[in-house]
Tab-separated table of C-alpha atoms in Angstrom:
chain	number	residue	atom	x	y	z
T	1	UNK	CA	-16.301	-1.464	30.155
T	2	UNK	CA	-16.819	-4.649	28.560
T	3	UNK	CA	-19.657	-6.579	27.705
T	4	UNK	CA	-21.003	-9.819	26.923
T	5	UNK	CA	-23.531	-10.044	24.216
T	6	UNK	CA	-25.667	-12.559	22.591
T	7	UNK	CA	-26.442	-11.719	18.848
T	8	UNK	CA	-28.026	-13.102	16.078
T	9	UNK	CA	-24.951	-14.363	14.172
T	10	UNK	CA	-26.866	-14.011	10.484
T	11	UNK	CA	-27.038	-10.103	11.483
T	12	UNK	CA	-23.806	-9.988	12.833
T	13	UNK	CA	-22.609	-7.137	9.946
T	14	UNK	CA	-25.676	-5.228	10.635
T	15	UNK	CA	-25.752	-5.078	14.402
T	16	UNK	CA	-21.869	-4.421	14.456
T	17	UNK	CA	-22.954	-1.099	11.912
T	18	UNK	CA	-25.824	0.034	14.025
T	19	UNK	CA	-24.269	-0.262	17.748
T	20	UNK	CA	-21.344	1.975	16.021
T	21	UNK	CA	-23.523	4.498	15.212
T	22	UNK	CA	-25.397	5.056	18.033
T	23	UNK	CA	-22.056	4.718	20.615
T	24	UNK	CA	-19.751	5.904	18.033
T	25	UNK	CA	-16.625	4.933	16.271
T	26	UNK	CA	-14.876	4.286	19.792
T	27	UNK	CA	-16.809	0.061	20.018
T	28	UNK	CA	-14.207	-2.652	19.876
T	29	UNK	CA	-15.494	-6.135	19.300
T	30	UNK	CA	-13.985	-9.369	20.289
T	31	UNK	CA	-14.990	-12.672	18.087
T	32	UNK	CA	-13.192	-15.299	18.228
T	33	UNK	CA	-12.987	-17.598	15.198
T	34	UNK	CA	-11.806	-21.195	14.172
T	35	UNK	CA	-11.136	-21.390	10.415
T	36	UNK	CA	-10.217	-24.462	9.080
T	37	UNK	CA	-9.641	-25.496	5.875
T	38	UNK	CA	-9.653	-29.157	4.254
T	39	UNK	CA	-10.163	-31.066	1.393
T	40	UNK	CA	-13.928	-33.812	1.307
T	41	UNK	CA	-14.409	-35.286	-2.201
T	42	UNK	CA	-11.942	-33.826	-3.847
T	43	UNK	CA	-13.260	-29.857	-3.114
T	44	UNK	CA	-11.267	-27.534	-1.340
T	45	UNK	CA	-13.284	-26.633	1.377
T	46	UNK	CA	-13.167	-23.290	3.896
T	47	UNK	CA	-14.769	-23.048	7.323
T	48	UNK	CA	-15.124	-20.634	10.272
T	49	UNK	CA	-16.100	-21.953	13.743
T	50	UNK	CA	-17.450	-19.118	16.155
T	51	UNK	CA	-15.328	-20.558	19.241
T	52	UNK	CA	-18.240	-18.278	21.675
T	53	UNK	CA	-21.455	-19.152	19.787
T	54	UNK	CA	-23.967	-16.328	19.196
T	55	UNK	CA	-21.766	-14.655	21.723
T	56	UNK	CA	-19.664	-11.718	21.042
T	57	UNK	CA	-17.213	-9.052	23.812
T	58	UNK	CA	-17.859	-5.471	23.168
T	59	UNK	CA	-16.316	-2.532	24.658
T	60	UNK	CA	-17.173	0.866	24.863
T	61	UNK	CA	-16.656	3.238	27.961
T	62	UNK	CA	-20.830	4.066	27.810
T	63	UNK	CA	-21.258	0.702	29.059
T	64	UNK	CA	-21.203	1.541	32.532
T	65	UNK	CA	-24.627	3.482	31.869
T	66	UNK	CA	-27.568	1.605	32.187
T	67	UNK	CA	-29.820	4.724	30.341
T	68	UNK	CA	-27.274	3.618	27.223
T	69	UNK	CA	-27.929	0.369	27.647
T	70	UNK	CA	-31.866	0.296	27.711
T	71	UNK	CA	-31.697	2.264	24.595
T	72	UNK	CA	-29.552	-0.085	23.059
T	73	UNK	CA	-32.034	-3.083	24.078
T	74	UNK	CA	-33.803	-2.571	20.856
T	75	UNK	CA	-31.168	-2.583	17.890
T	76	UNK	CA	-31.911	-5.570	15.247
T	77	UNK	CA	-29.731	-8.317	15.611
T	78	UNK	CA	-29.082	-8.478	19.310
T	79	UNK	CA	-30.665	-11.000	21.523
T	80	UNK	CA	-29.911	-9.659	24.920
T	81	UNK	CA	-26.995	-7.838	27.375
T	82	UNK	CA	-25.905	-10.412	30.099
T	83	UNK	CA	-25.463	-8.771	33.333
């Protein structure tokens, strides 16, 4: 089941790491991502653009449990589950 989450984007690595250890390997995640790249004053200059925000698409077949989902309430990094 997928679901929409809102995360702290500056913990991103972190929360991705915890969430797969306490659902397992089995999470996919869905970010999209603008890069662009340009030149200003003469520097070459990279960018990324989250297209969602601080939101992210997770799946994981334990979704469909809300026990799991209480649990996972607490993990650093996220925000909150939208329903």
């Amino acid at each position: 089941m997928w679901s929409v989450i809102k995360i702290d984007r500056k913990q991103i690595v972190f929360f991705k790491n915890e969430i797969k250890k306490k659902l397992g390997e089995d999470c996919k995640f869905y970010i999209p991502k603008l890069h662009i790249e340009g030149i200003k004053n003469n520097k070459k200059m990279n960018k990324q653009i989250f297209l969602l925000g601080d939101y992210i698409f997770c799946f994981n077949k334990n979704f469909k449990d809300e026990k799991i989902l209480k649990q996972l309430k607490n993990i650093q990094g996220l925000r909150y589950f939208l329903n």
